[in-house]
Each structure stands twice: as C-alpha cells, then as structure tokens.
PDB file of C-alpha atoms and ligand atoms in Angstrom:
ATOM      1  CA  MET O   1      43.592  31.011   2.213  1.00 50.00           C
ATOM      2  CA  ALA O   2      47.380  31.318   2.407  1.00 57.00           C
ATOM      3  CA  SER O   3      49.449  28.172   2.711  1.00 54.00           C
ATOM      4  CA  THR O   4      51.836  28.064   5.670  1.00 70.00           C
ATOM      5  CA  ILE O   5      53.708  24.864   4.790  1.00 86.00           C
ATOM      6  CA  ALA O   6      57.408  25.735   4.563  1.00 93.00           C
ATOM      7  CA  ASP O   7      59.989  24.025   2.378  1.00 95.00           C
ATOM      8  CA  CYS O   8      63.169  23.678   4.481  1.00 96.00           C
ATOM      9  CA  THR O   9      65.296  22.006   1.771  1.00 97.00           C
ATOM     10  CA  ASP O  10      67.992  24.723   1.653  1.00 97.00           C
ATOM     11  CA  LEU O  11      68.243  24.816   5.439  1.00 96.00           C
ATOM     12  CA  PHE O  12      68.768  21.059   5.642  1.00 97.00           C
ATOM     13  CA  ARG O  13      71.258  21.048   2.747  1.00 97.00           C
ATOM     14  CA  LYS O  14      73.343  23.711   4.510  1.00 96.00           C
ATOM     15  CA  LYS O  15      73.232  21.760   7.780  1.00 95.00           C
ATOM     16  CA  LEU O  16      73.945  18.311   6.369  1.00 97.00           C
ATOM     17  CA  LEU O  17      76.373  18.537   3.447  1.00 95.00           C
ATOM     18  CA  GLY O  18      79.517  16.628   4.406  1.00 94.00           C
ATOM     19  CA  LYS O  19      78.046  15.545   7.741  1.00 95.00           C
ATOM     20  CA  THR O  20      76.116  12.385   6.930  1.00 95.00           C
ATOM     21  CA  GLY O  21      78.957   9.848   7.153  1.00 94.00           C
ATOM     22  CA  LYS O  22      78.418   6.866   4.865  1.00 96.00           C
ATOM     23  CA  ILE O  23      75.154   8.330   3.567  1.00 96.00           C
ATOM     24  CA  SER O  24      76.425   9.874   0.332  1.00 96.00           C
ATOM     25  CA  GLU O  25      75.860  13.372  -0.988  1.00 96.00           C
ATOM     26  CA  LYS O  26      74.033  11.783  -3.932  1.00 97.00           C
ATOM     27  CA  THR O  27      71.568  10.043  -1.605  1.00 97.00           C
ATOM     28  CA  LEU O  28      71.166  13.217   0.454  1.00 97.00           C
ATOM     29  CA  GLU O  29      70.366  15.322  -2.633  1.00 97.00           C
ATOM     30  CA  MET O  30      67.913  12.730  -3.950  1.00 97.00           C
ATOM     31  CA  HIS O  31      66.287  12.514  -0.533  1.00 97.00           C
ATOM     32  CA  LEU O  32      65.991  16.293  -0.181  1.00 98.00           C
ATOM     33  CA  GLY O  33      64.442  16.370  -3.646  1.00 98.00           C
ATOM     34  CA  LEU O  34      61.871  13.793  -2.600  1.00 97.00           C
ATOM     35  CA  TYR O  35      61.056  15.807   0.516  1.00 97.00           C
ATOM     36  CA  ALA O  36      60.642  18.978  -1.580  1.00 97.00           C
ATOM     37  CA  ILE O  37      58.146  17.151  -3.821  1.00 97.00           C
ATOM     38  CA  GLN O  38      56.147  16.066  -0.754  1.00 95.00           C
ATOM     39  CA  VAL O  39      56.013  19.641   0.554  1.00 96.00           C
ATOM     40  CA  ARG O  40      55.022  21.028  -2.850  1.00 96.00           C
ATOM     41  CA  ARG O  41      52.363  18.363  -3.277  1.00 96.00           C
ATOM     42  CA  ALA O  42      50.962  19.037   0.213  1.00 95.00           C
ATOM     43  CA  LYS O  43      50.741  22.762  -0.575  1.00 95.00           C
ATOM     44  CA  GLU O  44      48.999  22.084  -3.893  1.00 94.00           C
ATOM     45  CA  LEU O  45      46.519  19.697  -2.282  1.00 95.00           C
ATOM     46  CA  LEU O  46      45.724  22.081   0.554  1.00 94.00           C
ATOM     47  CA  SER O  47      45.146  24.963  -1.859  1.00 92.00           C
ATOM     48  CA  SER O  48      43.016  22.776  -4.093  1.00 91.00           C
ATOM     49  CA  ILE O  49      40.882  21.544  -1.166  1.00 92.00           C
ATOM     50  CA  GLU O  50      40.462  25.031   0.284  1.00 91.00           C
ATOM     51  CA  LYS O  51      39.493  26.476  -3.097  1.00 91.00           C
ATOM     52  CA  ASP O  52      36.376  24.277  -3.326  1.00 87.00           C
ATOM     53  CA  GLU O  53      33.332  24.042  -1.099  1.00 87.00           C
ATOM     54  CA  PRO O  54      33.317  20.792   0.963  1.00 88.00           C
ATOM     55  CA  PRO O  55      31.163  18.217  -0.857  1.00 87.00           C
ATOM     56  CA  SER O  56      27.690  17.314   0.327  1.00 88.00           C
ATOM     57  CA  GLU O  57      27.172  13.887   1.911  1.00 87.00           C
ATOM     58  CA  ASP O  58      25.917  12.279  -1.287  1.00 83.00           C
ATOM     59  CA  GLN O  59      29.029  13.438  -3.169  1.00 82.00           C
ATOM     60  CA  ILE O  60      31.652  12.090  -0.759  1.00 83.00           C
ATOM     61  CA  GLY O  61      31.815   8.332  -1.494  1.00 76.00           C
ATOM     62  CA  GLY O  62      34.663   7.542  -3.913  1.00 72.00           C
ATOM     63  CA  SER O  63      35.002  11.244  -4.655  1.00 79.00           C
ATOM     64  CA  PRO O  64      38.091  13.257  -5.647  1.00 85.00           C
ATOM     65  CA  PHE O  65      37.637  14.978  -2.268  1.00 89.00           C
ATOM     66  CA  ARG O  66      38.411  11.723  -0.425  1.00 89.00           C
ATOM     67  CA  ALA O  67      41.400  11.046  -2.690  1.00 90.00           C
ATOM     68  CA  ARG O  68      42.812  14.549  -2.129  1.00 92.00           C
ATOM     69  CA  LYS O  69      42.330  14.324   1.652  1.00 92.00           C
ATOM     70  CA  LEU O  70      44.089  10.940   1.773  1.00 89.00           C
ATOM     71  CA  ASP O  71      46.903  12.241  -0.385  1.00 92.00           C
ATOM     72  CA  LEU O  72      47.233  15.357   1.786  1.00 93.00           C
ATOM     73  CA  SER O  73      47.492  13.230   4.937  1.00 89.00           C
ATOM     74  CA  TYR O  74      50.205  11.113   3.334  1.00 89.00           C
ATOM     75  CA  CYS O  75      52.210  14.039   1.896  1.00 92.00           C
ATOM     76  CA  LEU O  76      52.083  16.074   5.110  1.00 90.00           C
ATOM     77  CA  SER O  77      52.969  13.075   7.261  1.00 89.00           C
ATOM     78  CA  ALA O  78      55.872  12.141   4.976  1.00 91.00           C
ATOM     79  CA  ALA O  79      57.142  15.735   4.800  1.00 93.00           C
ATOM     80  CA  LYS O  80      57.060  16.143   8.577  1.00 92.00           C
ATOM     81  CA  SER O  81      58.798  12.832   9.205  1.00 93.00           C
ATOM     82  CA  HIS O  82      61.484  13.812   6.687  1.00 95.00           C
ATOM     83  CA  GLU O  83      61.905  17.187   8.402  1.00 96.00           C
ATOM     84  CA  LEU O  84      62.521  15.398  11.687  1.00 95.00           C
ATOM     85  CA  TYR O  85      64.893  12.912  10.018  1.00 97.00           C
ATOM     86  CA  PHE O  86      67.008  15.687   8.474  1.00 97.00           C
ATOM     87  CA  HIS O  87      66.811  17.770  11.657  1.00 96.00           C
ATOM     88  CA  VAL O  88      68.425  15.101  13.836  1.00 96.00           C
ATOM     89  CA  LEU O  89      71.077  14.006  11.319  1.00 97.00           C
ATOM     90  CA  GLY O  90      74.491  15.584  10.866  1.00 96.00           C
ATOM     91  CA  GLY O  91      75.909  15.100  14.350  1.00 95.00           C
ATOM     92  CA  ALA O  92      78.677  12.976  15.763  1.00 91.00           C
ATOM     93  CA  GLY O  93      76.553  10.333  17.489  1.00 90.00           C
ATOM     94  CA  GLY O  94      77.990   9.477  20.884  1.00 90.00           C
ATOM     95  CA  SER O  95      75.875  10.026  23.968  1.00 95.00           C
ATOM     96  CA  PRO O  96      73.024  12.457  24.562  1.00 96.00           C
ATOM     97  CA  GLN O  97      73.420  14.707  27.574  1.00 95.00           C
ATOM     98  CA  GLY O  98      71.223  16.439  30.134  1.00 95.00           C
ATOM     99  CA  THR O  99      67.497  15.818  30.443  1.00 95.00           C
ATOM    100  CA  LEU O 100      67.316  13.702  27.303  1.00 97.00           C
ATOM    101  CA  ARG O 101      69.889  11.277  28.692  1.00 97.00           C
ATOM    102  CA  GLU O 102      68.145  11.219  32.080  1.00 97.00           C
ATOM    103  CA  TRP O 103      64.816  10.379  30.459  1.00 97.00           C
ATOM    104  CA  ILE O 104      66.358   7.699  28.235  1.00 98.00           C
ATOM    105  CA  ASP O 105      67.932   6.067  31.292  1.00 98.00           C
ATOM    106  CA  ARG O 106      64.654   6.401  33.228  1.00 98.00           C
ATOM    107  CA  ASP O 107      62.446   4.892  30.501  1.00 98.00           C
ATOM    108  CA  PHE O 108      64.774   2.326  28.927  1.00 98.00           C
ATOM    109  CA  GLY O 109      67.176   1.514  31.759  1.00 98.00           C
ATOM    110  CA  SER O 110      70.250   2.583  29.787  1.00 98.00           C
ATOM    111  CA  LEU O 111      71.353   4.306  26.595  1.00 97.00           C
ATOM    112  CA  ASP O 112      72.485   0.954  25.197  1.00 97.00           C
ATOM    113  CA  ARG O 113      69.029  -0.574  25.761  1.00 98.00           C
ATOM    114  CA  PHE O 114      67.339   2.464  24.169  1.00 98.00           C
ATOM    115  CA  LEU O 115      69.578   2.270  21.081  1.00 98.00           C
ATOM    116  CA  ARG O 116      69.045  -1.483  20.737  1.00 98.00           C
ATOM    117  CA  ASP O 117      65.268  -0.978  20.961  1.00 98.00           C
ATOM    118  CA  LEU O 118      65.366   1.842  18.398  1.00 98.00           C
ATOM    119  CA  ARG O 119      67.592  -0.202  16.076  1.00 98.00           C
ATOM    120  CA  ALA O 120      65.262  -3.224  16.276  1.00 98.00           C
ATOM    121  CA  THR O 121      62.189  -1.007  15.750  1.00 96.00           C
ATOM    122  CA  ALA O 122      63.788   0.487  12.640  1.00 97.00           C
ATOM    123  CA  LEU O 123      64.787  -2.918  11.247  1.00 97.00           C
ATOM    124  CA  ALA O 124      61.243  -4.193  11.831  1.00 95.00           C
ATOM    125  CA  SER O 125      59.825  -1.317   9.763  1.00 94.00           C
ATOM    126  CA  ASP O 126      59.553  -0.804   6.014  1.00 91.00           C
ATOM    127  CA  SER O 127      58.780   2.853   6.492  1.00 92.00           C
ATOM    128  CA  TRP O 128      59.548   4.812   9.669  1.00 94.00           C
ATOM    129  CA  ALA O 129      60.709   4.428  13.253  1.00 95.00           C
ATOM    130  CA  TRP O 130      60.330   7.314  15.682  1.00 95.00           C
ATOM    131  CA  THR O 131      61.255   8.107  19.247  1.00 96.00           C
ATOM    132  CA  CYS O 132      58.331   9.987  20.754  1.00 95.00           C
ATOM    133  CA  LEU O 133      57.550  11.618  24.070  1.00 95.00           C
ATOM    134  CA  ASP O 134      54.045  10.600  25.157  1.00 93.00           C
ATOM    135  CA  GLN O 135      52.642  13.744  26.748  1.00 91.00           C
ATOM    136  CA  ALA O 136      50.079  11.864  28.850  1.00 92.00           C
ATOM    137  CA  SER O 137      52.477   9.464  30.583  1.00 93.00           C
ATOM    138  CA  GLY O 138      55.580  11.629  30.141  1.00 93.00           C
ATOM    139  CA  ARG O 139      57.636   8.680  28.928  1.00 96.00           C
ATOM    140  CA  LEU O 140      59.705   8.068  25.821  1.00 97.00           C
ATOM    141  CA  ILE O 141      58.542   5.329  23.441  1.00 96.00           C
ATOM    142  CA  ASN O 142      60.034   3.999  20.203  1.00 96.00           C
ATOM    143  CA  LEU O 143      57.246   3.604  17.642  1.00 94.00           C
ATOM    144  CA  LEU O 144      57.053   1.895  14.284  1.00 93.00           C
ATOM    145  CA  GLY O 145      55.381   3.574  11.298  1.00 88.00           C
ATOM    146  CA  ASP O 146      54.186   0.965   8.863  1.00 77.00           C
ATOM    147  CA  PRO O 147      52.597   1.102   6.303  1.00 66.00           C
ATOM    148  CA  ARG O 148      53.681   4.328   4.617  1.00 60.00           C
ATOM    149  CA  GLY O 149      52.012   7.463   5.826  1.00 57.00           C
ATOM    150  CA  ALA O 150      51.246   6.231   9.337  1.00 65.00           C
ATOM    151  CA  VAL O 151      51.892   8.879  11.972  1.00 65.00           C
ATOM    152  CA  PRO O 152      52.783   8.665  15.682  1.00 65.00           C
ATOM    153  CA  PHE O 153      49.785   8.515  17.957  1.00 74.00           C
ATOM    154  CA  TRP O 154      48.061  11.703  19.026  1.00 82.00           C
ATOM    155  CA  GLY O 155      49.343  13.535  22.057  1.00 87.00           C
ATOM    156  CA  SER O 156      52.964  12.646  21.467  1.00 88.00           C
ATOM    157  CA  SER O 157      55.932  14.776  20.516  1.00 90.00           C
ATOM    158  CA  PRO O 158      58.222  13.078  17.983  1.00 92.00           C
ATOM    159  CA  LEU O 159      61.892  13.651  18.849  1.00 95.00           C
ATOM    160  CA  LEU O 160      63.746  11.473  16.373  1.00 96.00           C
ATOM    161  CA  ALA O 161      62.903   9.801  13.049  1.00 96.00           C
ATOM    162  CA  VAL O 162      64.603   6.944  11.199  1.00 97.00           C
ATOM    163  CA  ASP O 163      63.650   6.589   7.530  1.00 97.00           C
ATOM    164  CA  MET O 164      63.555   2.893   6.562  1.00 96.00           C
ATOM    165  CA  GLU O 165      62.230   3.225   3.022  1.00 95.00           C
ATOM    166  CA  ASP O 166      64.537   1.871   0.328  1.00 96.00           C
ATOM    167  CA  HIS O 167      65.478   5.281  -1.056  1.00 96.00           C
ATOM    168  CA  ALA O 168      67.160   6.188   2.244  1.00 97.00           C
ATOM    169  CA  PHE O 169      69.824   3.460   2.049  1.00 98.00           C
ATOM    170  CA  LEU O 170      69.795   1.401  -1.157  1.00 97.00           C
ATOM    171  CA  LEU O 171      72.320   3.484  -3.075  1.00 97.00           C
ATOM    172  CA  ASP O 172      74.938   3.464  -0.302  1.00 98.00           C
ATOM    173  CA  PHE O 173      74.293   0.223   1.592  1.00 98.00           C
ATOM    174  CA  GLY O 174      72.500  -2.097  -0.846  1.00 98.00           C
ATOM    175  CA  TRP O 175      70.173  -4.346   1.163  1.00 97.00           C
ATOM    176  CA  ASP O 176      72.346  -4.149   4.296  1.00 98.00           C
ATOM    177  CA  ARG O 177      69.707  -2.280   6.276  1.00 98.00           C
ATOM    178  CA  ALA O 178      71.507  -2.933   9.577  1.00 98.00           C
ATOM    179  CA  ALA O 179      74.657  -1.205   8.285  1.00 98.00           C
ATOM    180  CA  TYR O 180      72.531   1.784   7.304  1.00 98.00           C
ATOM    181  CA  VAL O 181      70.864   2.006  10.730  1.00 98.00           C
ATOM    182  CA  ASP O 182      74.204   1.657  12.523  1.00 97.00           C
ATOM    183  CA  SER O 183      75.703   4.387  10.346  1.00 97.00           C
ATOM    184  CA  LEU O 184      72.702   6.630  10.934  1.00 97.00           C
ATOM    185  CA  LEU O 185      72.801   6.177  14.702  1.00 96.00           C
ATOM    186  CA  GLY O 186      76.470   7.173  14.553  1.00 95.00           C
ATOM    187  CA  GLN O 187      75.560  10.462  12.861  1.00 95.00           C
ATOM    188  CA  LEU O 188      72.790  11.575  15.206  1.00 96.00           C
ATOM    189  CA  ASP O 189      72.792  15.170  16.359  1.00 97.00           C
ATOM    190  CA  TRP O 190      71.790  14.633  19.972  1.00 97.00           C
ATOM    191  CA  GLU O 191      71.772  18.361  20.736  1.00 96.00           C
ATOM    192  CA  SER O 192      69.063  18.865  18.118  1.00 96.00           C
ATOM    193  CA  VAL O 193      67.099  15.923  19.523  1.00 96.00           C
ATOM    194  CA  GLY O 194      67.368  17.372  23.044  1.00 95.00           C
ATOM    195  CA  ARG O 195      66.133  20.778  21.880  1.00 94.00           C
ATOM    196  CA  LEU O 196      62.868  19.150  20.812  1.00 93.00           C
ATOM    197  CA  LEU O 197      62.042  18.235  24.411  1.00 91.00           C
ATOM    198  CA  PRO O 198      59.319  20.466  25.831  1.00 81.00           C
ATOM    199  CA  LEU O 199      60.555  23.254  28.085  1.00 67.00           C
ATOM    200  CA  LEU O 200      60.592  22.083  31.686  1.00 56.00           C
TER     201      LEU O 200
HETATM  202 FE1  FE2 W   1      62.655   9.219   2.822  1.00 70.66          FE
END
C-alpha cells in the first residue's frame, strides 16, 4: 500500500525563514529537522505495519505490533501538531479578522480573554496547547495536550498549535517559557488560522 504522509519541511522553511521573530533560524532548522524525522518515522511504521498480516489474538500482548501501533500514533500526532504549529507561525500577530474574530469574541468574550486563556493553557502544558473548533457545539476551546502524543478530542478541528516542549524555546529563551509564548503569540499568522475554519 502506498504511503500518503507528506513531508512539508521545504514548504514551511520557505514560509518561515526570517519571519519567526525571537525564535532563531537555528531553532527553526532544528525544529523542522525534528518534524521531518517524525514524518519519516510515521511513514516507516505505517509501511512496516501494512506489510505484515495483523497478529492473531494470542500474539498481541506485549508484541512488536502493539509497540509499532503506539509509536505510529505518537509520530503521526506529533507530526500533525508540528504542521499546524508551523502553518500558523510567520505572521505579524495583531488581531484576527472576520469570522475568526467574531467566534473568538462570541466564545471567550474578547480577544484579550482568548489570548490570556491560550497563554495560560500553554504555560500549564509540557507538550502542546491547541485552539480547536468543536464541531458538535460549534464553539472554540483551548485544549492542553499533556503528556506527549495526546491529541485533541475527536470531532474537533484544530486551528492553532503552541509547542511547549523544551526544544521549541530553550535555545532562544532559556527557561523563560512566558517570554517564548508571548513572542510566539506576536508572530501568529491569523490569516492562516482563519483559513482553517470550515467553509460557512
Ligand atoms: Fe516541537
């Protein structure tokens, strides 16, 4: 079976070089490299799993099959969160416009309240924070992904991702995680976030 997992490293590099503010080019390149490894590993795992017959019930417990499935879930989840993170970086921050702004105001009361909630969610996480649109209720929610590999709940569309693992900030901000989050929020590409909203 052919793998359909795409590596978007070059696309993100072209979009982001020189547009990440205090997040250095060195951190960006290291981070893109990490993402590329996750994509490659996900492809390898998927091919490896698809190559073999699924194990019988008595072969599952503690089997390499379980380990590969767990690893695949982690690598795919990490790759997709990184894709979202890179996708919404490289802007000038400021204020979102249009429907996105209307929905932020509707669900959080104000842009300031939304940003404070997102900032606190990120600082409370050792892994990821996401803004998601819950398709069932239609509202925006800021979610925390912790421990590593956790994904937003089913039936939601992730619109924005904040990477809170050490590799995202340590080189440029030391342990000042708040300075990193503030810098990141100032480099958001709100147009790209808005384009992820479902068509109305
Ligand atoms: Fe990362």
